[in-house]
XYZ file of C-alpha atoms in Angstrom:
628
model
C 88.718 -83.961 -63.487
C 87.635 -87.431 -63.862
C 84.274 -88.586 -65.133
C 81.758 -91.069 -63.413
C 79.845 -93.216 -65.362
C 77.444 -95.734 -64.472
C 77.057 -98.560 -66.752
C 78.635 -96.183 -69.403
C 76.248 -93.198 -68.775
C 77.987 -90.176 -67.837
C 77.082 -88.891 -64.161
C 79.036 -85.778 -63.680
C 77.501 -82.646 -65.051
C 79.768 -79.945 -66.587
C 78.475 -77.620 -64.134
C 80.066 -79.471 -61.179
C 78.610 -77.034 -58.657
C 78.285 -80.053 -55.690
C 80.392 -83.352 -54.860
C 77.004 -85.479 -55.702
C 78.519 -87.741 -58.624
C 78.726 -90.655 -56.425
C 75.338 -89.942 -54.349
C 73.281 -91.425 -57.329
C 72.967 -95.287 -56.784
C 72.919 -97.447 -53.819
C 75.986 -99.380 -53.434
C 73.603 -102.719 -52.732
C 73.080 -102.266 -56.953
C 76.817 -102.276 -57.423
C 78.412 -105.467 -58.863
C 81.756 -103.794 -59.697
C 83.569 -100.456 -60.259
C 86.098 -100.182 -63.071
C 88.865 -97.471 -62.838
C 90.541 -96.449 -65.683
C 93.672 -93.693 -65.216
C 94.109 -90.714 -66.991
C 92.648 -89.816 -70.587
C 91.507 -92.148 -73.046
C 90.818 -91.857 -76.839
C 87.379 -94.187 -75.992
C 85.564 -91.343 -73.325
C 85.625 -87.388 -73.936
C 85.388 -84.296 -72.676
C 85.783 -83.962 -68.778
C 87.777 -87.196 -68.360
C 91.376 -85.907 -68.525
C 91.795 -87.184 -64.915
C 90.489 -90.788 -65.597
C 87.079 -92.718 -65.643
C 85.432 -94.249 -62.785
C 82.704 -97.031 -64.589
C 80.299 -98.139 -62.025
C 79.207 -101.683 -63.085
C 75.091 -102.553 -61.867
C 74.158 -105.848 -60.904
C 73.198 -108.311 -63.796
C 70.128 -110.474 -63.631
C 70.562 -113.981 -62.496
C 71.174 -117.210 -64.249
C 68.372 -119.074 -62.407
C 64.907 -118.895 -63.330
C 63.959 -116.883 -60.358
C 66.286 -115.485 -57.167
C 65.235 -112.915 -54.308
C 67.786 -111.035 -52.127
C 66.836 -109.032 -49.012
C 69.304 -106.585 -46.842
C 68.543 -105.232 -43.534
C 70.872 -102.930 -41.873
C 71.036 -100.502 -39.143
C 73.983 -97.687 -38.497
C 74.363 -95.622 -35.279
C 77.226 -93.655 -33.706
C 78.985 -95.225 -30.493
C 79.460 -91.518 -28.929
C 76.805 -90.597 -28.780
C 74.966 -94.313 -28.526
C 71.849 -94.016 -30.772
C 68.919 -91.411 -30.701
C 69.599 -88.821 -33.017
C 72.602 -90.935 -34.533
C 70.594 -94.097 -35.564
C 69.873 -95.106 -39.007
C 68.434 -97.993 -41.080
C 68.999 -99.656 -44.480
C 66.497 -102.083 -46.561
C 67.593 -103.822 -50.197
C 64.698 -106.291 -51.381
C 65.422 -107.277 -54.871
C 64.344 -110.026 -57.444
C 65.871 -111.374 -60.707
C 65.656 -114.089 -62.986
C 66.115 -115.770 -66.068
C 63.938 -116.917 -69.014
C 64.884 -118.753 -72.286
C 65.330 -115.258 -73.957
C 64.202 -112.750 -71.714
C 65.693 -111.849 -68.320
C 65.108 -109.056 -65.966
C 66.075 -107.374 -62.634
C 64.233 -104.829 -59.889
C 65.714 -103.842 -56.669
C 64.547 -101.537 -54.026
C 66.126 -99.466 -51.794
C 65.043 -97.527 -48.668
C 68.096 -96.064 -46.410
C 67.671 -93.186 -43.273
C 70.380 -91.554 -42.332
C 70.163 -89.698 -39.060
C 72.769 -86.904 -37.633
C 76.475 -87.589 -37.263
C 78.711 -86.689 -34.454
C 82.191 -86.373 -34.215
C 84.653 -87.964 -31.630
C 84.150 -85.656 -29.119
C 80.421 -86.338 -29.365
C 79.532 -82.726 -31.266
C 76.456 -82.921 -33.812
C 78.571 -82.621 -36.955
C 77.266 -79.567 -39.562
C 74.588 -80.890 -41.433
C 75.794 -82.231 -45.227
C 74.390 -83.691 -47.857
C 75.537 -87.037 -46.141
C 73.605 -86.209 -42.997
C 69.756 -86.444 -41.780
C 68.462 -87.980 -45.143
C 66.099 -90.263 -46.161
C 66.774 -92.200 -49.525
C 65.082 -94.103 -51.975
C 66.405 -96.066 -54.796
C 65.041 -98.285 -57.535
C 67.341 -100.175 -60.366
C 65.088 -102.008 -63.159
C 66.665 -103.849 -65.972
C 65.070 -106.079 -68.823
C 67.433 -108.109 -71.029
C 66.093 -110.036 -74.126
C 68.209 -112.324 -76.116
C 67.659 -112.586 -80.305
C 69.870 -115.271 -80.158
C 73.729 -116.287 -79.010
C 75.126 -113.108 -80.374
C 72.344 -110.273 -80.051
C 70.948 -108.662 -77.542
C 69.030 -105.834 -76.108
C 68.936 -104.263 -72.652
C 66.570 -101.601 -71.342
C 67.876 -99.992 -67.653
C 66.139 -97.569 -65.259
C 67.558 -96.097 -62.277
C 66.133 -93.681 -59.458
C 67.269 -92.366 -56.950
C 66.133 -89.668 -54.887
C 68.439 -88.022 -51.619
C 66.251 -86.023 -49.357
C 67.301 -83.745 -46.569
C 65.243 -83.770 -43.450
C 67.106 -81.531 -40.413
C 66.566 -79.074 -38.129
C 70.032 -77.778 -37.825
C 72.083 -75.559 -40.059
C 75.479 -74.413 -39.780
C 76.326 -71.885 -37.174
C 77.523 -69.114 -38.774
C 78.662 -67.128 -35.661
C 81.458 -68.712 -35.476
C 83.326 -66.582 -37.110
C 83.411 -64.160 -34.225
C 85.792 -66.302 -32.288
C 89.306 -65.452 -33.242
C 91.571 -68.354 -35.409
C 89.910 -70.832 -37.270
C 87.255 -73.113 -35.351
C 85.772 -76.217 -36.043
C 82.202 -75.634 -37.483
C 79.154 -76.499 -36.009
C 75.301 -77.077 -35.832
C 72.766 -75.146 -34.244
C 69.317 -76.181 -34.013
C 66.419 -74.218 -35.590
C 63.457 -76.103 -35.522
C 61.202 -77.547 -38.357
C 61.327 -75.826 -41.712
C 58.374 -75.518 -43.921
C 60.078 -75.185 -47.256
C 58.124 -74.460 -50.603
C 60.960 -76.638 -52.579
C 62.423 -79.537 -50.320
C 65.916 -79.863 -50.081
C 66.858 -83.217 -52.109
C 68.519 -84.602 -55.316
C 66.669 -86.636 -57.670
C 68.624 -88.646 -60.545
C 66.349 -90.635 -63.725
C 68.506 -92.140 -66.188
C 67.713 -94.210 -69.105
C 69.805 -96.454 -70.702
C 69.280 -98.497 -73.801
C 71.792 -101.182 -75.195
C 72.251 -103.121 -78.323
C 75.056 -105.927 -78.737
C 75.502 -107.940 -81.780
C 78.683 -109.923 -81.555
C 79.062 -110.797 -85.492
C 78.780 -108.101 -87.696
C 81.219 -108.972 -90.533
C 83.361 -110.428 -87.795
C 83.363 -107.197 -85.554
C 81.327 -106.660 -82.212
C 78.804 -103.917 -82.758
C 77.654 -102.137 -79.530
C 74.827 -99.384 -79.029
C 74.025 -96.856 -76.611
C 71.100 -94.030 -76.404
C 70.764 -92.801 -72.786
C 68.958 -89.811 -70.818
C 70.025 -88.777 -67.458
C 68.014 -85.831 -65.482
C 69.735 -84.596 -62.470
C 67.600 -82.258 -60.333
C 69.347 -80.542 -56.774
C 68.014 -78.278 -54.522
C 70.290 -77.470 -51.334
C 69.091 -76.841 -47.936
C 68.749 -73.019 -47.092
C 71.567 -70.778 -46.859
C 71.531 -67.866 -44.056
C 74.458 -65.679 -43.573
C 72.919 -62.873 -41.540
C 74.690 -64.076 -38.506
C 78.209 -64.148 -40.526
C 79.530 -60.730 -39.492
C 82.367 -61.433 -42.388
C 79.977 -60.422 -45.004
C 77.598 -57.955 -42.555
C 81.043 -56.004 -41.689
C 81.886 -55.707 -45.409
C 80.073 -53.716 -47.863
C 81.779 -55.258 -50.663
C 79.320 -58.249 -50.224
C 75.882 -55.853 -50.032
C 74.052 -57.354 -53.153
C 73.827 -60.526 -51.514
C 70.570 -62.072 -50.592
C 70.004 -63.001 -46.962
C 68.005 -66.202 -47.027
C 68.261 -68.629 -50.252
C 68.631 -72.068 -51.483
C 70.953 -72.896 -54.424
C 70.714 -75.875 -56.794
C 71.567 -77.605 -59.922
C 69.306 -78.467 -62.935
C 71.357 -80.810 -65.121
C 70.040 -82.784 -68.365
C 71.653 -84.926 -70.759
C 71.244 -87.226 -73.620
C 73.269 -88.773 -75.667
C 74.378 -92.406 -77.179
C 77.622 -93.880 -78.733
C 78.156 -96.349 -81.485
C 81.576 -98.724 -81.606
C 82.900 -101.681 -83.485
C 85.442 -103.855 -81.663
C 87.236 -105.193 -84.763
C 90.002 -107.758 -84.751
C 92.563 -107.570 -87.731
C 93.975 -111.160 -88.174
C 94.971 -112.897 -84.561
C 97.450 -110.022 -82.834
C 95.529 -107.207 -83.737
C 92.676 -105.378 -82.863
C 90.898 -101.977 -83.076
C 87.669 -100.377 -81.185
C 86.287 -97.465 -83.095
C 83.016 -95.645 -83.333
C 81.431 -92.032 -82.601
C 79.670 -90.516 -79.858
C 77.704 -87.842 -78.883
C 76.107 -85.808 -75.995
C 73.661 -82.865 -75.587
C 74.084 -81.212 -72.010
C 72.013 -78.533 -70.561
C 73.016 -77.209 -67.135
C 71.796 -74.627 -64.663
C 73.102 -73.211 -60.871
C 69.889 -71.473 -59.942
C 69.441 -69.606 -56.688
C 66.006 -69.045 -55.404
C 65.595 -66.070 -52.930
C 63.134 -66.853 -50.089
C 61.256 -64.351 -48.086
C 63.121 -62.870 -44.734
C 60.235 -62.013 -42.844
C 58.614 -65.621 -43.463
C 61.349 -67.526 -42.254
C 62.100 -64.997 -39.446
C 58.361 -65.403 -38.303
C 56.972 -68.825 -39.473
C 60.062 -70.889 -40.323
C 58.947 -70.547 -43.644
C 60.999 -70.779 -46.921
C 58.946 -69.010 -49.553
C 60.745 -68.111 -53.143
C 60.254 -64.733 -54.272
C 62.830 -64.536 -56.690
C 63.998 -67.555 -59.008
C 65.910 -65.158 -61.734
C 69.136 -65.630 -60.240
C 71.737 -68.431 -61.130
C 74.945 -69.198 -60.036
C 75.901 -69.592 -63.914
C 73.618 -70.115 -66.701
C 71.755 -71.745 -67.883
C 73.776 -72.957 -71.108
C 74.047 -75.994 -72.989
C 77.265 -78.075 -73.752
C 77.043 -80.104 -77.474
C 79.815 -82.847 -78.255
C 80.889 -85.127 -81.130
C 83.346 -87.078 -80.811
C 85.276 -89.577 -82.979
C 87.490 -92.127 -81.626
C 89.900 -95.156 -82.750
C 91.849 -97.363 -80.215
C 93.878 -100.312 -80.937
C 95.823 -102.788 -79.428
C 98.666 -104.845 -81.226
C 100.091 -108.422 -79.503
C 103.541 -107.819 -81.497
C 104.707 -111.280 -79.710
C 104.142 -113.338 -76.119
C 106.419 -110.356 -74.334
C 105.170 -107.353 -75.977
C 102.031 -105.311 -76.359
C 101.567 -102.086 -78.241
C 98.446 -99.932 -77.979
C 97.359 -96.349 -79.225
C 94.435 -94.336 -79.955
C 92.852 -91.096 -81.468
C 90.084 -88.999 -80.651
C 88.799 -85.717 -82.296
C 85.935 -83.919 -80.331
C 84.618 -80.994 -81.007
C 82.496 -79.281 -78.625
C 79.765 -76.346 -78.699
C 78.878 -74.140 -75.736
C 75.691 -71.781 -76.037
C 74.571 -69.503 -72.812
C 71.703 -67.836 -72.526
C 71.250 -64.342 -70.911
C 71.580 -64.755 -67.119
C 71.092 -62.812 -63.798
C 74.548 -63.689 -61.709
C 73.736 -64.354 -58.110
C 76.860 -64.441 -56.306
C 78.357 -60.857 -57.128
C 80.183 -58.132 -55.251
C 79.613 -54.493 -55.559
C 82.580 -54.192 -57.918
C 81.265 -56.750 -60.262
C 78.394 -55.174 -61.076
C 76.317 -55.093 -63.491
C 74.453 -58.364 -62.271
C 72.518 -58.767 -65.602
C 75.053 -60.494 -68.105
C 75.015 -61.374 -71.721
C 75.164 -64.888 -72.885
C 76.666 -65.759 -76.530
C 78.271 -69.222 -78.353
C 81.576 -70.426 -78.753
C 82.759 -73.517 -80.314
C 86.105 -75.331 -79.653
C 87.536 -78.789 -81.105
C 91.026 -80.777 -80.750
C 92.452 -83.861 -81.538
C 94.387 -85.933 -78.745
C 96.287 -89.258 -78.989
C 97.195 -91.730 -76.662
C 100.445 -94.527 -76.909
C 101.434 -97.488 -74.849
C 103.971 -100.156 -74.784
C 103.862 -103.543 -72.289
C 107.401 -105.649 -72.027
C 106.546 -109.086 -69.981
C 110.034 -110.406 -69.437
C 108.312 -113.366 -67.886
C 104.350 -114.189 -67.469
C 104.472 -112.882 -63.754
C 106.386 -109.613 -64.831
C 105.027 -106.517 -66.830
C 106.873 -103.067 -67.608
C 104.734 -100.328 -69.056
C 105.303 -96.803 -69.953
C 101.965 -94.759 -71.489
C 101.511 -91.353 -73.100
C 97.941 -89.865 -73.326
C 96.252 -86.408 -74.049
C 93.220 -85.285 -72.568
C 90.974 -82.322 -74.057
C 88.366 -81.124 -71.860
C 86.676 -77.488 -71.354
C 86.497 -76.168 -68.236
C 83.276 -75.934 -65.637
C 81.496 -73.093 -67.589
C 79.087 -72.105 -64.977
C 81.869 -70.915 -62.547
C 83.603 -69.365 -65.748
C 80.232 -67.782 -66.168
C 80.764 -65.784 -62.669
C 83.740 -63.995 -63.608
C 83.545 -60.072 -64.207
C 81.343 -57.925 -65.836
C 83.871 -57.479 -69.081
C 83.587 -61.241 -69.471
C 83.219 -62.289 -73.289
C 82.233 -65.916 -73.854
C 83.859 -66.117 -77.380
C 87.584 -64.611 -76.467
C 87.857 -65.400 -72.859
C 90.774 -67.113 -71.634
C 89.410 -68.723 -68.775
C 86.678 -70.719 -71.469
C 89.758 -72.019 -73.369
C 89.798 -75.906 -73.339
C 92.684 -77.592 -71.361
C 94.786 -79.986 -73.363
C 96.684 -82.579 -70.871
C 99.675 -84.291 -71.826
C 99.925 -87.391 -69.195
C 103.063 -89.365 -69.050
C 103.077 -92.890 -66.846
C 105.672 -95.548 -66.290
C 105.317 -98.326 -63.852
C 105.639 -102.024 -63.223
C 103.443 -104.776 -62.202
C 104.137 -108.371 -60.512
C 101.646 -111.516 -59.899
C 103.384 -114.045 -58.703
C 100.307 -115.975 -57.157
C 100.784 -115.526 -53.448
C 101.983 -111.808 -53.772
C 100.818 -109.095 -56.456
C 102.391 -105.701 -56.302
C 102.437 -102.721 -58.684
C 104.661 -99.140 -58.309
C 103.603 -96.344 -61.007
C 105.117 -92.927 -61.562
C 103.292 -90.265 -63.707
C 103.590 -86.550 -64.661
C 101.264 -84.744 -66.679
C 101.175 -81.118 -67.694
C 99.247 -78.999 -69.292
C 99.847 -75.152 -71.202
C 96.288 -74.124 -70.200
C 95.784 -76.137 -66.644
C 92.558 -75.838 -64.910
C 92.348 -75.065 -60.752
C 90.183 -73.743 -58.335
C 91.440 -70.831 -56.245
C 89.321 -69.870 -53.033
C 88.956 -66.380 -53.121
C 88.642 -63.986 -49.970
C 84.910 -64.546 -49.274
C 85.285 -68.212 -49.463
C 84.376 -68.858 -53.221
C 85.693 -71.269 -55.347
C 86.886 -69.547 -58.749
C 88.504 -70.913 -61.753
C 91.816 -69.731 -62.745
C 93.592 -70.955 -65.799
C 97.505 -71.053 -65.965
C 100.200 -73.305 -66.703
C 100.122 -76.426 -64.924
C 102.026 -79.392 -63.825
C 101.157 -82.428 -61.681
C 103.333 -85.645 -60.692
C 103.537 -88.163 -58.227
C 103.969 -92.319 -57.379
C 101.315 -94.821 -56.332
C 102.275 -98.526 -55.014
C 100.123 -101.410 -54.181
C 100.982 -104.507 -52.693
C 98.876 -107.641 -51.710
C 100.163 -110.624 -50.126
C 98.700 -114.420 -49.123
C 101.288 -115.924 -47.322
C 98.778 -118.670 -46.301
C 95.282 -120.174 -46.825
C 93.613 -118.023 -44.135
C 95.851 -114.728 -44.044
C 95.900 -111.781 -46.519
C 97.569 -108.365 -46.147
C 98.343 -105.409 -48.248
C 98.685 -101.733 -48.563
C 98.972 -98.837 -50.830
C 101.252 -95.906 -51.166
C 100.056 -92.522 -52.965
C 101.802 -89.344 -53.574
C 101.319 -86.786 -55.628
C 102.086 -82.853 -56.215
C 101.543 -79.700 -58.151
C 102.800 -76.737 -59.506
C 101.284 -73.691 -61.330
C 102.899 -70.826 -63.253
C 99.863 -68.112 -62.069
C 101.921 -65.046 -63.858
C 103.220 -67.570 -66.567
C 106.719 -66.155 -66.258
C 108.334 -69.632 -66.426
C 108.236 -69.380 -62.487
C 106.317 -72.493 -60.716
C 104.559 -71.962 -57.176
C 103.084 -74.838 -55.243
C 99.261 -75.814 -56.170
C 96.564 -74.894 -53.642
C 95.357 -77.613 -51.245
C 92.180 -77.639 -52.709
C 93.992 -78.901 -55.769
C 96.451 -81.417 -54.753
C 95.801 -83.966 -51.912
C 98.505 -85.100 -49.556
C 100.499 -88.648 -49.055
C 98.084 -91.401 -48.162
C 99.031 -94.958 -46.626
C 97.073 -97.488 -46.401
C 97.301 -101.434 -44.879
C 95.060 -104.378 -44.050
C 95.099 -107.301 -42.300
C 92.256 -109.975 -43.130
C 92.250 -113.312 -41.356
C 89.332 -116.585 -42.153
C 89.282 -117.161 -38.690
C 87.072 -120.136 -39.269
C 85.276 -121.288 -42.039
C 82.517 -118.468 -43.347
C 83.934 -116.148 -40.408
C 86.246 -113.624 -41.897
C 87.695 -110.573 -40.176
C 89.720 -107.539 -41.331
C 91.180 -104.671 -40.393
C 91.668 -101.519 -42.086
C 94.335 -98.618 -41.420
C 94.308 -95.470 -43.573
C 97.120 -92.766 -42.802
C 97.020 -89.286 -44.503
C 99.892 -86.995 -43.898
C 100.155 -82.998 -43.689
C 100.917 -80.460 -46.454
C 102.638 -77.346 -45.847
C 103.898 -76.392 -49.350
C 101.652 -73.837 -50.436
C 101.203 -72.789 -47.142
C 105.005 -71.765 -46.723
C 105.051 -70.124 -50.044
C 101.950 -68.348 -49.352
C 99.353 -69.611 -51.525
C 97.251 -71.010 -48.539
C 96.417 -69.258 -45.591
C 96.815 -72.513 -43.383
C 98.473 -75.937 -43.800
C 96.834 -79.165 -43.527
C 97.365 -81.492 -40.742
C 97.505 -85.414 -41.316
C 95.441 -87.965 -39.306
C 94.904 -91.718 -38.895
C 92.005 -93.943 -39.013
C 91.024 -97.288 -38.309
C 88.051 -99.509 -39.333
C 87.295 -103.075 -38.377
C 85.068 -105.493 -40.782
C 83.684 -108.989 -39.468
C 81.692 -110.987 -41.739
C 79.711 -114.253 -40.717
C 77.578 -117.378 -42.686
C 74.662 -117.167 -40.223
C 72.055 -119.865 -41.876
C 71.414 -118.875 -45.499
C 72.957 -115.681 -45.516
C 75.799 -113.298 -44.146
C 75.974 -111.074 -41.277
C 78.272 -108.244 -40.918
C 79.423 -105.879 -38.457
C 81.494 -102.965 -39.354
C 83.319 -100.359 -37.118
C 84.398 -97.144 -38.537
C 86.768 -94.925 -36.944
C 87.738 -97.751 -34.522
C 89.747 -95.597 -32.419
C 87.479 -92.648 -32.048
C 90.139 -90.258 -33.590
C 89.282 -86.368 -33.880
C 90.215 -84.890 -37.251
C 89.001 -82.496 -39.869
C 89.101 -84.377 -43.497
C 90.685 -83.088 -46.035
C 88.026 -81.890 -47.600
C 86.890 -79.793 -44.902
C 90.474 -78.348 -43.793
C 90.642 -76.454 -47.025
C 87.687 -74.263 -46.005
C 90.017 -71.959 -44.299
C 88.851 -68.397 -44.329
C 85.810 -66.842 -42.648
C 83.770 -66.975 -45.256
C 83.229 -70.751 -45.010
C 84.349 -71.394 -41.614
C 80.914 -72.293 -40.663
C 81.196 -75.868 -43.188
C 84.758 -76.850 -41.396
C 83.082 -80.348 -40.559
C 84.677 -82.565 -38.090
C 84.849 -86.186 -39.358
C 82.405 -89.005 -37.874
C 83.659 -90.432 -35.137
C 83.344 -94.225 -33.800
C 80.400 -95.771 -35.712
C 79.057 -99.240 -35.901
C 77.070 -100.876 -38.277
C 75.517 -104.378 -38.546
C 74.023 -105.653 -42.093
C 72.238 -109.286 -42.740
C 72.250 -110.639 -46.444
C 70.081 -113.033 -47.742
C 69.445 -114.721 -50.692
C 66.978 -117.347 -51.656
């Protein structure tokens, strides 16, 4: 897994029962995104797959500056109507002699999405939503070397739809495209929405005994309540007595709170050696509650009245982590650079007694006992960069990652599950190897990287017969190749592309014989290409192509029930300077390609067939941004 950070604050709960980690901030306030491949000594639990750090905008250096963004989006098939949406962003920032600040407010309305055939897409958290975001920053410079900054971020994503997935789609033989069914307005006792609060305090002193000191303290609270689920039209569940304990109408959710901090020192030792060292701490509480509604109230009055909130999909539980780390860099010469790091991490897990929601008759009883567990380990990394010329760099890296699995998913195990000794809760230790080359000749930049990682106790998600994801622990290996190229043949033309291929294997029986990993865990080949032209001064046009290949390796070996189909999409982007602002026109899925993205193709059994949503068809967006 990868960790998503916003200004260094973790956004990825351990109980990652949703894919909403990137839907907690408005893109308009993002200044840049830093991606760190593979595990690192600097960041801890959960970062075995890498780090994505989203950096928000900084206050302007001017005394006062304002910005205003106005945008609209609609499908072209059908045009307007239910597919029309809009976006407004307004901000102000400024700087004084010592004090600076920023305030940005965004309002976003996303209506229904339609696929290339003109059919309404199954409602998700990305459709029929109203979003409100706020980012506030205030900073104080004590002097040229000391700065204190306080940031508050708020983002609310509210679902408002009259549609639900049509569960009766399972009655049609073969796998079908999910379809939406209109049920009208719903009166919710607890409205479907996601609310994310983040408070972040940072302090920097660039001269503490010759070192740079950085201190951070943060608090994050995420509350997610999903739309209702009603499986009474799903014959897969109705005709199978194994699923009789399932409630009929319910809402799932996520309650995740985390607070923590880190203290680090960046210390130069001589002119060629540098070490970053420190300590971090996190305290996280998670629950994935399931709220059961009164069936009669829903059938008669379209009301969702909660009658039982004692059930959970896993939890509540607490995860407490303390890490000590050091990461050094040594510039041996102009051609050689050596780096290395070490991290010690100690993790405590505490689970309260709980009543499990998703359970089958052979997994009774529903009431489960909690407990405590403790894990610790040391992880290392080392890397070497050799630059035979200023334009070319060869590199090789070895890194280890240490993380615990999604505890909430583990807690759905059978009634004989023992928190203190069950293999499924054991941490994952990953060894990652990487080798590659980077080149930058000014007019062309390119990179080629190969990687291999393995774990004696890997973590993967397997879809069971009911369509639910279950955590499986077994030896695991992953490997692949990535390549990028960017070419500027003239002042007005830019071209480039990327290639990504990865594969994986699991040894489920732990007998030394590996089998292909499921499509749930391995993504197919991806090829991207773009061409950009500065048509006139102030007017730029860009065309982007994305080709995703198919994958049948796991299907041929009987791991998956279906293979993956490939698809190709084309996007167009045009921006022109208009007055004091910038007007941008975007057309996604320019060729109106009808396809199912990988994320829904893997929903390949009857239990989740109704959620096999197609991708949006051709959509056009228009945005105007002005700063003054």
